PDB file of C-alpha atoms and ligand atoms in Angstrom:
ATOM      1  CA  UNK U  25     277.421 147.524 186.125  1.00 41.00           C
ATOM      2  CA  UNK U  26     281.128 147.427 185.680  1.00 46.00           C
ATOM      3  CA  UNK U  27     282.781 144.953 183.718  1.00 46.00           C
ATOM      4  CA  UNK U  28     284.032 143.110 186.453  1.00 48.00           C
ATOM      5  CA  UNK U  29     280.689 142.047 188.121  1.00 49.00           C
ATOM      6  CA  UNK U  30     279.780 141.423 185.014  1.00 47.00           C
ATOM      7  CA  UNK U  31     282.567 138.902 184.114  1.00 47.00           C
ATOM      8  CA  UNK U  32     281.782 137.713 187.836  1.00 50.00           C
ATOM      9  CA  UNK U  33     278.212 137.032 186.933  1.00 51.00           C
ATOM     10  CA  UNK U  34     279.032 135.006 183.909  1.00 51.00           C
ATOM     11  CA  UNK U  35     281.613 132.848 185.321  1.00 52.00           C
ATOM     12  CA  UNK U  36     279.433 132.157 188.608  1.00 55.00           C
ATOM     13  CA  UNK U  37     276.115 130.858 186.832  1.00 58.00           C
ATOM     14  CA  UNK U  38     277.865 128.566 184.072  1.00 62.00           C
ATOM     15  CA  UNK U  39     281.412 127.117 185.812  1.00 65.00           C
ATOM     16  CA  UNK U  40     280.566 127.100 189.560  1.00 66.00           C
ATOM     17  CA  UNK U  41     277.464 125.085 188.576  1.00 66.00           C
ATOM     18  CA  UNK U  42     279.325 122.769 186.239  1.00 67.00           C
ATOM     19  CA  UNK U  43     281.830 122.179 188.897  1.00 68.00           C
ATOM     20  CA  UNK U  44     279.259 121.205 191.164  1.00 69.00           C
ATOM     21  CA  UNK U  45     277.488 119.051 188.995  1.00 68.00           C
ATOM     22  CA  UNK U  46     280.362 116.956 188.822  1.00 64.00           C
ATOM     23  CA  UNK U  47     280.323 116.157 192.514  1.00 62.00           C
ATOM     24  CA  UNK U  48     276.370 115.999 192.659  1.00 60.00           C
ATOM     25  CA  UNK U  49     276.189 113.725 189.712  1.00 54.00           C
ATOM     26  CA  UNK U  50     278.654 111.550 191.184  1.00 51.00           C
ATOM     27  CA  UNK U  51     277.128 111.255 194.297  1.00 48.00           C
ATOM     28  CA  UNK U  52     273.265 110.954 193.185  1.00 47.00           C
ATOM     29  CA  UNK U  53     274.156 107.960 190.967  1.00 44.00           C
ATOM     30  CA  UNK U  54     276.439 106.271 194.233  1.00 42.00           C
ATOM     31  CA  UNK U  55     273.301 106.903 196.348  1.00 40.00           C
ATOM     32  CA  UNK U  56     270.644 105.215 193.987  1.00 39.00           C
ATOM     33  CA  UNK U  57     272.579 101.716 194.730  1.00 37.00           C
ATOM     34  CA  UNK U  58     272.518 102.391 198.161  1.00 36.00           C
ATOM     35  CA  UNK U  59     268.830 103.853 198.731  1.00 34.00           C
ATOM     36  CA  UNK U  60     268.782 101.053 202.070  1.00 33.00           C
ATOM     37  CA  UNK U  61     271.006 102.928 203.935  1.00 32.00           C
ATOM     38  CA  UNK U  62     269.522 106.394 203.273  1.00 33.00           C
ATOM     39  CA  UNK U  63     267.941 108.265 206.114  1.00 35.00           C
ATOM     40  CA  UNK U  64     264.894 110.174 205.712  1.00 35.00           C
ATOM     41  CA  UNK U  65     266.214 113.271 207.336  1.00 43.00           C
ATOM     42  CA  UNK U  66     262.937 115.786 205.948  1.00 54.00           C
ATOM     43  CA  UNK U  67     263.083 118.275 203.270  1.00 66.00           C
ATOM     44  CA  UNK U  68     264.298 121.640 203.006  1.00 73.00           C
ATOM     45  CA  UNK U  69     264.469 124.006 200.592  1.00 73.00           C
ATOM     46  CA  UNK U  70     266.341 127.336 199.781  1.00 75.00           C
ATOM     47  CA  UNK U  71     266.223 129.937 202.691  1.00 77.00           C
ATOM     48  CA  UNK U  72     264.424 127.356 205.396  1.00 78.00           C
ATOM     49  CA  UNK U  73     266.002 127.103 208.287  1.00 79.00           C
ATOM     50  CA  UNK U  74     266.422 124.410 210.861  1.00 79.00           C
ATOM     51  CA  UNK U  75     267.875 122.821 213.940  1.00 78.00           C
ATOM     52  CA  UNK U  76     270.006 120.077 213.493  1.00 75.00           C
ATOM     53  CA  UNK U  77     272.855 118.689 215.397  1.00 72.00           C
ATOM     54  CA  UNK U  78     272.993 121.513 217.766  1.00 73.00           C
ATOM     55  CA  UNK U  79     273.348 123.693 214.630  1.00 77.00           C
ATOM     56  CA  UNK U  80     271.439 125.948 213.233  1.00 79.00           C
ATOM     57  CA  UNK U  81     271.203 125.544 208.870  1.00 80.00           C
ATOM     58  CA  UNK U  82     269.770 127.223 206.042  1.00 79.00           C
ATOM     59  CA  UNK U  83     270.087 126.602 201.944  1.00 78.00           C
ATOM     60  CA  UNK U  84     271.448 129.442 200.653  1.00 74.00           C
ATOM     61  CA  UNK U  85     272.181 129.232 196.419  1.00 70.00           C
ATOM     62  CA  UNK U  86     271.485 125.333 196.722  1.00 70.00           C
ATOM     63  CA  UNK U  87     274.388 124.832 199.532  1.00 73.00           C
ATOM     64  CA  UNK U  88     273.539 123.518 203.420  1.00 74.00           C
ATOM     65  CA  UNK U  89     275.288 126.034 205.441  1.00 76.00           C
ATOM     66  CA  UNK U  90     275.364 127.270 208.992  1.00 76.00           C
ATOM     67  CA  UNK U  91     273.690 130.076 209.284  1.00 75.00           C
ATOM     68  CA  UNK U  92     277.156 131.389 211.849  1.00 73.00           C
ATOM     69  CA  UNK U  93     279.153 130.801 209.082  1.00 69.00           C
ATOM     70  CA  UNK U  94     276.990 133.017 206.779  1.00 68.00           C
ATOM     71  CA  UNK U  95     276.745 135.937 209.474  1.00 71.00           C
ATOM     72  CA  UNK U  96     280.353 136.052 209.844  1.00 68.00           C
ATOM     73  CA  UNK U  97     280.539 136.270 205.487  1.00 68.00           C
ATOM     74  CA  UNK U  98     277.782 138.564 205.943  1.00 67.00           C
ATOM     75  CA  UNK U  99     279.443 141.086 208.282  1.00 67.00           C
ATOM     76  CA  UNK U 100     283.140 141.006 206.257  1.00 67.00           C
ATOM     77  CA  UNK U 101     280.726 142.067 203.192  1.00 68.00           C
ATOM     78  CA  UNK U 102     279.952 145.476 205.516  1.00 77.00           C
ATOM     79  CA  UNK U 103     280.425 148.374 203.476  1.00 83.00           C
ATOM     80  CA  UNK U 104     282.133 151.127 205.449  1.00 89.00           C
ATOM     81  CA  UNK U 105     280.820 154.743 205.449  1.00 92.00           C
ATOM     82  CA  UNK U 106     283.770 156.524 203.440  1.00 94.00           C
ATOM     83  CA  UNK U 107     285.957 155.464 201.107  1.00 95.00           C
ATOM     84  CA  UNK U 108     289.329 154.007 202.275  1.00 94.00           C
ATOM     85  CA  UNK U 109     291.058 155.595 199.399  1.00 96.00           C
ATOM     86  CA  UNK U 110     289.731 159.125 199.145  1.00 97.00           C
ATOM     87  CA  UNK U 111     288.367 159.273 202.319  1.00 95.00           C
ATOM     88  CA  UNK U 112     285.158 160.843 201.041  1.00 95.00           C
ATOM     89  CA  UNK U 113     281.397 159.489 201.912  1.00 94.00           C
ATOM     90  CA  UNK U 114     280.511 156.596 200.173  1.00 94.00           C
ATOM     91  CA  UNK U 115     276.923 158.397 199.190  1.00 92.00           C
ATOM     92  CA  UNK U 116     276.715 157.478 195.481  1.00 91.00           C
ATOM     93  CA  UNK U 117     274.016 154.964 193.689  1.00 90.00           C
ATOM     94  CA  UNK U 118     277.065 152.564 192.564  1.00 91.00           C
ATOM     95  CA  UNK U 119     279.222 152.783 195.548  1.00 92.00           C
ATOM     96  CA  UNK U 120     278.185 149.930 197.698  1.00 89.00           C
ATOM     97  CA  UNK U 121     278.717 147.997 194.973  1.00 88.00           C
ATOM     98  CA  UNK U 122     281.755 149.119 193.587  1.00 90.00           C
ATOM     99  CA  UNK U 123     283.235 148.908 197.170  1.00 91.00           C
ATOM    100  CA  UNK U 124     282.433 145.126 197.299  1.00 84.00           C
ATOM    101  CA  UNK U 125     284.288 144.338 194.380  1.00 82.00           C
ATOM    102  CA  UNK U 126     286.821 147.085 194.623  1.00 86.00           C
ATOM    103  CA  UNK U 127     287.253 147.939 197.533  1.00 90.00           C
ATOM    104  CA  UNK U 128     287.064 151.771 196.652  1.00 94.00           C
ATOM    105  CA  UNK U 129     284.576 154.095 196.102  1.00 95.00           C
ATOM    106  CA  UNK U 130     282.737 154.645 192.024  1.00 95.00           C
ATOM    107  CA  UNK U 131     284.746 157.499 191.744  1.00 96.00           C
ATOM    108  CA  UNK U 132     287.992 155.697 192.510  1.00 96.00           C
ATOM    109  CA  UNK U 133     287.167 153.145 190.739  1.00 95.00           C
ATOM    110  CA  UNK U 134     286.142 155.140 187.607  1.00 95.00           C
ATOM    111  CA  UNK U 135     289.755 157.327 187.941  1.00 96.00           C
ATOM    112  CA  UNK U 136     291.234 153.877 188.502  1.00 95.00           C
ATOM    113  CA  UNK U 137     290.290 152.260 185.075  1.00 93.00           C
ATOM    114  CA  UNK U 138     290.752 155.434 183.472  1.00 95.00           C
ATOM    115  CA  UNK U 139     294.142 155.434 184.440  1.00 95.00           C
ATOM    116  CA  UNK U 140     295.060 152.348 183.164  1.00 94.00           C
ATOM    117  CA  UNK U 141     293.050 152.618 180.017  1.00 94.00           C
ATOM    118  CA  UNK U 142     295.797 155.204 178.960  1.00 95.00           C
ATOM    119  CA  UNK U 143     298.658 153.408 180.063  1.00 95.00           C
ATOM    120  CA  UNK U 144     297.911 150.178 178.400  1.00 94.00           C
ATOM    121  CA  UNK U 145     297.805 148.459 181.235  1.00 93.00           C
ATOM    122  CA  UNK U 146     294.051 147.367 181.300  1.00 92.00           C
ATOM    123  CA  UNK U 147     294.232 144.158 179.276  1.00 91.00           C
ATOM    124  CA  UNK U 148     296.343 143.036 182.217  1.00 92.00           C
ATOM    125  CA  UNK U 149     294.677 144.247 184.953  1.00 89.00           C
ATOM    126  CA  UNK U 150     291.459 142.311 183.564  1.00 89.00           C
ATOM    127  CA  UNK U 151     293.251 139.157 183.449  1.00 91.00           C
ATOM    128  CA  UNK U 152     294.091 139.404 186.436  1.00 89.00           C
ATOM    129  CA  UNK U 153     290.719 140.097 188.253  1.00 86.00           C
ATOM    130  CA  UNK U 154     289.936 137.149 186.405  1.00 88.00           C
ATOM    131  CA  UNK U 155     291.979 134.553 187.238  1.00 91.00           C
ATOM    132  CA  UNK U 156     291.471 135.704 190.883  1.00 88.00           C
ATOM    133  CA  UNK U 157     287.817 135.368 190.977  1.00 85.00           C
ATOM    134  CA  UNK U 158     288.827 131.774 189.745  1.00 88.00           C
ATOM    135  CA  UNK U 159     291.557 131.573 192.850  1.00 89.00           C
ATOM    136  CA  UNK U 160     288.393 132.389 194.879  1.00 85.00           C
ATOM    137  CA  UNK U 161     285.767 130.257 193.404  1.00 86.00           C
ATOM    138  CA  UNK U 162     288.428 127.351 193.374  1.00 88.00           C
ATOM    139  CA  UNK U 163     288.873 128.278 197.525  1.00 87.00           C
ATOM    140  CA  UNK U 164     285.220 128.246 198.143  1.00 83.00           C
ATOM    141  CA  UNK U 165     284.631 125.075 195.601  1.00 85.00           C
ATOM    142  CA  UNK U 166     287.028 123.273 197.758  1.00 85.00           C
ATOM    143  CA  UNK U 167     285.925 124.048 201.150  1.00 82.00           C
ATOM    144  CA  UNK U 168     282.099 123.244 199.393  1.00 80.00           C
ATOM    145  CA  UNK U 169     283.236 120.134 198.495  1.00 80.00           C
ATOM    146  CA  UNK U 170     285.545 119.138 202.092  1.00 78.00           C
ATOM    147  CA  UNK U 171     282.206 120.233 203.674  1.00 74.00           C
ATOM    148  CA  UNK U 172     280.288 117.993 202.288  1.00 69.00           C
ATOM    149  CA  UNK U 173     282.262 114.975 203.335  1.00 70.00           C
ATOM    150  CA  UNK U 174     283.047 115.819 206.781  1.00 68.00           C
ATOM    151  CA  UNK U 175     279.495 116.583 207.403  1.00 61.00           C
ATOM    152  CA  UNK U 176     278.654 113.024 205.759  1.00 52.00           C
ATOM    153  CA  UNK U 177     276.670 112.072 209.260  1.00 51.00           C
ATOM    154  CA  UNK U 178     274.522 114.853 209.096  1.00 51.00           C
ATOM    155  CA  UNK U 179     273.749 114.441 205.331  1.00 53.00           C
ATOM    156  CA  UNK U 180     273.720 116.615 202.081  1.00 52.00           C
ATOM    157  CA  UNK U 181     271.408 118.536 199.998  1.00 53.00           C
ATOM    158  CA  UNK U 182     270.892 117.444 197.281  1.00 54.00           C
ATOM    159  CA  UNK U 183     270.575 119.796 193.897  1.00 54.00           C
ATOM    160  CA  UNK U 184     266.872 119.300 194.654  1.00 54.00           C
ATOM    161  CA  UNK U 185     267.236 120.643 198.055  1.00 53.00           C
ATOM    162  CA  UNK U 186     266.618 117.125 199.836  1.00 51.00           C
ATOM    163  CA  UNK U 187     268.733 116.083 202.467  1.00 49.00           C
ATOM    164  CA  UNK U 188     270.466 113.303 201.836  1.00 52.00           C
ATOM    165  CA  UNK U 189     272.462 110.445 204.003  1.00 53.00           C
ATOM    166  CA  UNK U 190     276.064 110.504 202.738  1.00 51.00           C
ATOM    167  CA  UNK U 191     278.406 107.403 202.793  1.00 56.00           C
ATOM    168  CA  UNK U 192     281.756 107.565 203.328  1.00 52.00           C
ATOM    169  CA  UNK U 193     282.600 104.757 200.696  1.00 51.00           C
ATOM    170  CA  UNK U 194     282.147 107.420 198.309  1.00 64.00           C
ATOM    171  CA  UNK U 195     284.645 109.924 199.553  1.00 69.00           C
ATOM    172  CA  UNK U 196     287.478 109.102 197.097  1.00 71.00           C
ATOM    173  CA  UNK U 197     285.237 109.244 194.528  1.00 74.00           C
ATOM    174  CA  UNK U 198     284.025 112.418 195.364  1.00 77.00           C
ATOM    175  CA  UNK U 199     287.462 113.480 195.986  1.00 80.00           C
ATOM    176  CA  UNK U 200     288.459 112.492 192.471  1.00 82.00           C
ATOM    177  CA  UNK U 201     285.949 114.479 191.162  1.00 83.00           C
ATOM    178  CA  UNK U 202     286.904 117.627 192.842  1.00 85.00           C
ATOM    179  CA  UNK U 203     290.482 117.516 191.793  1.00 90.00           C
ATOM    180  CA  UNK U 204     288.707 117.225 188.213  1.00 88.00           C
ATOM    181  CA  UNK U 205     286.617 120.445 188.996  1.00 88.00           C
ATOM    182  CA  UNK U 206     289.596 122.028 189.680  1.00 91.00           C
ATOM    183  CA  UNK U 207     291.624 121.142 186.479  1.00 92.00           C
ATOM    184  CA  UNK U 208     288.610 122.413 184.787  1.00 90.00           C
ATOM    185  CA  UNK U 209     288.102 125.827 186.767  1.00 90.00           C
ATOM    186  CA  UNK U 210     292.100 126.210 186.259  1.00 92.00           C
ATOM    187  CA  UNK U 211     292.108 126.107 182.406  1.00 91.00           C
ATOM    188  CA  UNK U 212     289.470 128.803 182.512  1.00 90.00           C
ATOM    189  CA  UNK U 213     292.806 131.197 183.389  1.00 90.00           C
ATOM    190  CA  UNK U 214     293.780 133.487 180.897  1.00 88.00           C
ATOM    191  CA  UNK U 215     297.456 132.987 180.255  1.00 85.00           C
TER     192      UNK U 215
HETATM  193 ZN1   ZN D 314     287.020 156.938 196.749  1.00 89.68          ZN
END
């Protein structure tokens, strides 16, 4: 595994989570005061899926999301059959992989880091796949998050996987919360 899934890996488990948590933890201690208004909705867990508002849903890492959604992610994640930089087959053990984080083939990729190994340019070019993959995580934390509260009719999942009724008196807080997430996710940047 290169270094960079490997810095991926890391960040995803331990920040993304802890960013989440602060919006989940809000919102499970607003709803305890307000278990009244809370509509049984059923229970799902990772990788059901369901009808719901017209809509089809699954749970996919913890999250409610339309499954439409996920096919179009799914089909911008194709891996093409050669390389767009050396034109050559993308045939090799590491390739797919490579190609989804580089966008090149393991071969490219290898001559790549190589490359800037020698020119001292590598430090560089690390900091700057990380702070990107914390661009991204902040872009897909935020549309998470703005999810969640326009969706507030149909309800949330909860970190349990139980759908949940959301109210709409919380939004602000939740709001609040997110801007915090994304302080924190920010100062993970290396300067
Ligand atoms: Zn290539």
């Amino acid at each position: 595994m290169s270094n960079e899934s490997l810095l991926k890996k890391e960040f995803k488990q331990s920040d993304v989570q802890r960013a989440r948590n602060l919006v989940n933890k809000d919102f499970t201690a607003k709803t305890k005061l307000q278990t009244g208004y809370k509509k049984s909705l059923g229970y799902h867990k990772e990788g059901d899926i369901w009808e719901e508002s017209g809509k089809t849903w699954t749970i996919k890492n913890g999250i409610k999301q339309n499954i439409s959604k996920l096919q179009k992610a799914r089909e911008l994640k194709k891996t093409p059959l050669f390389c767009p930089e050396c034109n050559t087959i993308m045939n090799h053990r590491y390739d797919k992989e490579f190609y989804n984080i580089n966008k090149r083939c393991f071969n490219c990729q290898t001559v790549f880091e190589t490359k800037l190994k020698i020119s001292g340019e590598w430090e560089e070019y690390q900091k700057q796949i990380h702070n990107s993959e914390i661009d991204n995580t902040i872009q897909n934390y935020e549309m998470w998050v703005d999810d969640l509260i326009n969706n507030s009719n149909d309800g949330f999942i909860s970190e349990t996987g139980e759908l949940e009724n959301w109210s709409k008196a919380n939004t602000s807080n939740i709001v609040k919360q997110k801007e915090e997430a994304i302080k924190y996710l920010e100062n993970l940047k290396k300067k």
